[in-house]
XYZ file of N, CA and C in Angstrom:
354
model
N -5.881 11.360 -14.279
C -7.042 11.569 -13.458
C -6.653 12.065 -12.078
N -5.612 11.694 -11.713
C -5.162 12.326 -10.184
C -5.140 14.100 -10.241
N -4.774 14.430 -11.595
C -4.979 16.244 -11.077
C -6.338 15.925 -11.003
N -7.282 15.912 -11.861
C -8.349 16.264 -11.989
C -8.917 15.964 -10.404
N -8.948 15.091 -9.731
C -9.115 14.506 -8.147
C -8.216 15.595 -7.297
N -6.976 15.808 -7.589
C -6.505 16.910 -6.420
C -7.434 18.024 -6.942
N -7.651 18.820 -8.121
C -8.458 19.865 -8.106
C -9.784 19.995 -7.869
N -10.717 18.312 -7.289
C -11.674 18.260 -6.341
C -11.712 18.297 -5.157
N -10.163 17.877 -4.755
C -10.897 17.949 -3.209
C -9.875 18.972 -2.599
N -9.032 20.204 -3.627
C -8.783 21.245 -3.232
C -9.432 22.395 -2.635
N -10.375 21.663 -2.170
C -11.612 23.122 -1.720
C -11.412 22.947 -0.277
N -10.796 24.398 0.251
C -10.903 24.823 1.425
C -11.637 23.668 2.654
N -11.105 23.478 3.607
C -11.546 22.377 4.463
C -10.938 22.921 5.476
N -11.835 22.950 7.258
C -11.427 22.896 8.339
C -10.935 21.567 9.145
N -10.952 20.698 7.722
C -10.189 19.740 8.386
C -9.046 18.783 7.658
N -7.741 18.937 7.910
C -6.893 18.679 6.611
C -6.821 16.949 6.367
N -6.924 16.701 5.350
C -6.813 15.194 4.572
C -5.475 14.967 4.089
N -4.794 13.510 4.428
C -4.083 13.346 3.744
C -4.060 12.108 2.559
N -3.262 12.423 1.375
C -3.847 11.151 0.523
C -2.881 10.602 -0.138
N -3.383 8.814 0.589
C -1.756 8.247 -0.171
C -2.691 6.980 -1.045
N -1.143 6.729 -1.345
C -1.630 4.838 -2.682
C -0.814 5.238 -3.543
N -0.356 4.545 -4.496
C -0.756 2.576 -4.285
C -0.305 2.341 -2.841
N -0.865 1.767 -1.560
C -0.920 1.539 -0.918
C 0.077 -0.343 -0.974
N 1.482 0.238 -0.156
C 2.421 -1.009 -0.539
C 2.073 -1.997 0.667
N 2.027 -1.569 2.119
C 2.333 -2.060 2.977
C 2.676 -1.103 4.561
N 3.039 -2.062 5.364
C 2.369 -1.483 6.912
C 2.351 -0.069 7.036
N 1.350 0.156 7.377
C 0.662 1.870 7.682
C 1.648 2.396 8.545
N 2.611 2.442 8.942
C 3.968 3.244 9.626
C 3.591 4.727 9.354
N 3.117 5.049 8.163
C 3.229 6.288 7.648
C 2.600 7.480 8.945
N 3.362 8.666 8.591
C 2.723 10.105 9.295
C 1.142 10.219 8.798
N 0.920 9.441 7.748
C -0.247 9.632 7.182
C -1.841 9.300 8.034
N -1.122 8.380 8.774
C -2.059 7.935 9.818
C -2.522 8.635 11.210
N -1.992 9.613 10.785
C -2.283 10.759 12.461
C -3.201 11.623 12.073
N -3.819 11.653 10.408
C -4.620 12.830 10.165
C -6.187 12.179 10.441
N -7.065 13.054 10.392
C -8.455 12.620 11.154
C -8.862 12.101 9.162
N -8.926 12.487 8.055
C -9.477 12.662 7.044
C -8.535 11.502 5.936
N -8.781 10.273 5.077
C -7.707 9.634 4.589
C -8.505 9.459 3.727
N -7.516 9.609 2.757
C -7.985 8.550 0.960
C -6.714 7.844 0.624
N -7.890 6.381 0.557
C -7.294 5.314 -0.157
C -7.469 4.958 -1.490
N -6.194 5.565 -2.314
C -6.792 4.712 -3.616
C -5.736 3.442 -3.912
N -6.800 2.620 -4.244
C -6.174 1.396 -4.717
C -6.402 0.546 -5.908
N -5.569 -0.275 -6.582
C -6.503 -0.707 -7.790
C -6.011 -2.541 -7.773
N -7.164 -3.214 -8.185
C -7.230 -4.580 -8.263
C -6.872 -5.023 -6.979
N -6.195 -6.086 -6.329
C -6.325 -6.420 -4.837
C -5.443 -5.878 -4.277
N -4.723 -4.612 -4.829
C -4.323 -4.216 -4.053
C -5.638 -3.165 -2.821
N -6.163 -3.651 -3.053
C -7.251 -2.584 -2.351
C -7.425 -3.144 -0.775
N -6.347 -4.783 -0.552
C -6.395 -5.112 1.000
C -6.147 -4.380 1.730
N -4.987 -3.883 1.499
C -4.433 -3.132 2.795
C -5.004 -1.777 3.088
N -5.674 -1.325 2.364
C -6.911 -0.221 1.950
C -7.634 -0.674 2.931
N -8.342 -2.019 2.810
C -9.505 -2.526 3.431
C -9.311 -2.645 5.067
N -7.825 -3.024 5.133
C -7.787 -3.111 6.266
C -7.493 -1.820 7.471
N -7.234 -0.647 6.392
C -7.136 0.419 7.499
C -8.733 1.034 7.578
N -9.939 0.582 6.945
C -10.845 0.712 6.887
C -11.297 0.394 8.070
N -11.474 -1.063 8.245
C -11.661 -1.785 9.324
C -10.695 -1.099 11.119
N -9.522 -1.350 10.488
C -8.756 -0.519 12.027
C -9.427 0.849 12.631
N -10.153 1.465 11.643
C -10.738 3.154 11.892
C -11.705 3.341 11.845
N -12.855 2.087 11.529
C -14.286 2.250 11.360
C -14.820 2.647 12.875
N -14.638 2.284 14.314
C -14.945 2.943 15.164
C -14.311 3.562 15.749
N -13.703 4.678 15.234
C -12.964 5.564 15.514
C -13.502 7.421 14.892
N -13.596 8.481 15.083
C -13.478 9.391 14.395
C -13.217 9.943 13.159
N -11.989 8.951 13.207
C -11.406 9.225 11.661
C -12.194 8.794 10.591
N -12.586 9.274 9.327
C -13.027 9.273 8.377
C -12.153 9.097 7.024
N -12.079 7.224 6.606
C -11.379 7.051 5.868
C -11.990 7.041 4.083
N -12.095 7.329 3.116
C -12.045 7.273 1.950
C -11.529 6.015 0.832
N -12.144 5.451 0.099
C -11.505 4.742 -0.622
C -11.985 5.080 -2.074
N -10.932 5.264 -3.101
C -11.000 5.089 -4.490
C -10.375 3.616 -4.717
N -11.084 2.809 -5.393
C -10.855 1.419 -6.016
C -11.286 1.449 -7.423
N -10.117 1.084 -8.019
C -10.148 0.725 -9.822
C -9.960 -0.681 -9.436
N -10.732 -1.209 -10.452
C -10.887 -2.857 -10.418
C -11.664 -3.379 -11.930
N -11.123 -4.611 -12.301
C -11.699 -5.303 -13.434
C -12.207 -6.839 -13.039
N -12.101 -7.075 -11.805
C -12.351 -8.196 -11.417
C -13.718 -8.279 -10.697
N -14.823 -8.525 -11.355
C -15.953 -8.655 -10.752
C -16.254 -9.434 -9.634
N -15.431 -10.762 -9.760
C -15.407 -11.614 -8.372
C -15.206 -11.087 -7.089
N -14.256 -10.215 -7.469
C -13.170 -9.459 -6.319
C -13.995 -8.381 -5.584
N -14.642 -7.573 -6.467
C -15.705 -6.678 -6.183
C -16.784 -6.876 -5.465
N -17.084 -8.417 -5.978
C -18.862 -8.690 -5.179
C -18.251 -9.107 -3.777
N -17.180 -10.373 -3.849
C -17.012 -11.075 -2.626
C -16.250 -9.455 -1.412
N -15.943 -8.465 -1.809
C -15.682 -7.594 -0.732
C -17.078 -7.015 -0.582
N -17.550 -6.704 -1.367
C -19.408 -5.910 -1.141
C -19.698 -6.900 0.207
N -19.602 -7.770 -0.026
C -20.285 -8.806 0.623
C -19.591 -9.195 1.936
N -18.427 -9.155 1.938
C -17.476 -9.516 3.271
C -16.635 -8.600 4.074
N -16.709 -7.269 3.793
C -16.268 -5.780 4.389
C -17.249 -5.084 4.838
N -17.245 -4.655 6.418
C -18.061 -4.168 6.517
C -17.397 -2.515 6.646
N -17.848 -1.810 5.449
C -17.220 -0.561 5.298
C -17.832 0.923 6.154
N -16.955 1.518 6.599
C -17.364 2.676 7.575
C -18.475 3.305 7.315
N -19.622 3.630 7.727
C -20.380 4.726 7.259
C -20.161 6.099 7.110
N -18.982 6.479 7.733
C -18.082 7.702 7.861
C -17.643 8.414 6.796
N -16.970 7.225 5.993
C -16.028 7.324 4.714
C -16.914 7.120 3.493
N -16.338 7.035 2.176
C -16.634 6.996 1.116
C -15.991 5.709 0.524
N -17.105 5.229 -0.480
C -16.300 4.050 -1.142
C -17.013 3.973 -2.622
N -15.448 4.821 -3.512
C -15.927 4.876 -4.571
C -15.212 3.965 -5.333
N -16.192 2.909 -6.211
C -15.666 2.017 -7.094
C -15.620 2.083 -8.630
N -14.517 2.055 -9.084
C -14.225 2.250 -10.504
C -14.391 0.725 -11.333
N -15.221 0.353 -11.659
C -15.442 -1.111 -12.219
C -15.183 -1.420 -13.833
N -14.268 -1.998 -14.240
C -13.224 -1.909 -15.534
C -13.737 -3.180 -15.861
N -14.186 -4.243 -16.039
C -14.333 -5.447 -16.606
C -15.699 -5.351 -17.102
N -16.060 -6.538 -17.778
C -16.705 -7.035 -19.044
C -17.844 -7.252 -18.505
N -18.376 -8.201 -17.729
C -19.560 -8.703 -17.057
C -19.899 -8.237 -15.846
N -20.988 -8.087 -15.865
C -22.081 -7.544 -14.858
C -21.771 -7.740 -13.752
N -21.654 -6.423 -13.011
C -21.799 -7.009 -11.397
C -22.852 -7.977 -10.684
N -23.019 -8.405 -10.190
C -24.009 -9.721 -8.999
C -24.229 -8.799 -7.879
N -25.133 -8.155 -7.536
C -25.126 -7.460 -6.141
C -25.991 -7.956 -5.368
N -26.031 -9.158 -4.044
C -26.768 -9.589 -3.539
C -27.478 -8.718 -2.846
N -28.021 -7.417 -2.377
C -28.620 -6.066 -2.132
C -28.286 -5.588 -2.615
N -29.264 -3.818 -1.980
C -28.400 -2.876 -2.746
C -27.749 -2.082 -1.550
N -26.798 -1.233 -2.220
C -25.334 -0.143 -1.340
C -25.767 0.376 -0.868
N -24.882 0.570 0.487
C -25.327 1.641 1.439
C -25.229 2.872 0.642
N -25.925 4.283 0.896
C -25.186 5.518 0.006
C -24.286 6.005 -0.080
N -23.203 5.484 0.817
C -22.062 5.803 0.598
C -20.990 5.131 0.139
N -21.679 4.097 -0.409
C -21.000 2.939 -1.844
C -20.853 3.233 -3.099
N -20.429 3.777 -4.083
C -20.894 4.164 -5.274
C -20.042 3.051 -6.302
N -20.359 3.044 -7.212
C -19.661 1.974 -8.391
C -20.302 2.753 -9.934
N -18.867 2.975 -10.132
C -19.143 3.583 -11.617
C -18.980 2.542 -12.633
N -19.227 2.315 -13.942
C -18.645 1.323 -14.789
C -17.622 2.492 -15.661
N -16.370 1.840 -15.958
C -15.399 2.369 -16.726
C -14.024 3.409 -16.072
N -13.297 3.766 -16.017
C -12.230 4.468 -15.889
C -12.310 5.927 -15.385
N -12.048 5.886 -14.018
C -12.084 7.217 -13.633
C -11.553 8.561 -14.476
N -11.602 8.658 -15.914
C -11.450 9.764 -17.006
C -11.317 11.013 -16.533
């Protein structure tokens, strides 16, 4: 699925993105000087995702997240306890068995698919 994702967001842009993950640990990276970021992450690894979310939400920069996840717990209790950029994107790949719980509904720039980014 990653070509298929680089040959989406290969379209011409005046503003260059850079895109990293699995996301191991402290953001040191050059990656952090670009205005445009995607995070993909899957199962909890999606903290340290979350947390450069939070570091850049009032800032310019416009961060991105792809999250694969099978853990519904994991899913609701961040819906619920992240407050995610309106800037960025937060697309969720939801892999497990039982129903999400969504105490509201998503901002529009929340999305949650059920099944495997294919």
């Amino acid at each position: 699925w990653t070509s298929k994702l680089i040959s989406e967001v290969s379209t011409p842009s005046h503003k260059p993105a850079f895109i990293l993950g699995p996301l191991l640990g402290p953001f040191s990276s050059p990656a952090m000087n670009f205005e445009n970021i995607i995070a993909v992450a899957s199962g909890i690894g999606v903290t340290p995702a979350v947390s450069v979310i939070k570091q850049y939400q009032h800032t310019h920069r416009r961060v991105n997240l792809v999250w694969i996840c099978r853990d519904p717990g994991l899913i609701e209790w961040f819906l619920v306890n992240t407050k995610f950029s309106s800037l960025g994107y937060t697309i969720i790949y939801y892999t497990g068995k039982r129903s999400l719980v969504l105490e509201k509904s998503l901002p529009p720039n929340i999305l949650i698919y059920e099944g495997r980014p294919n």
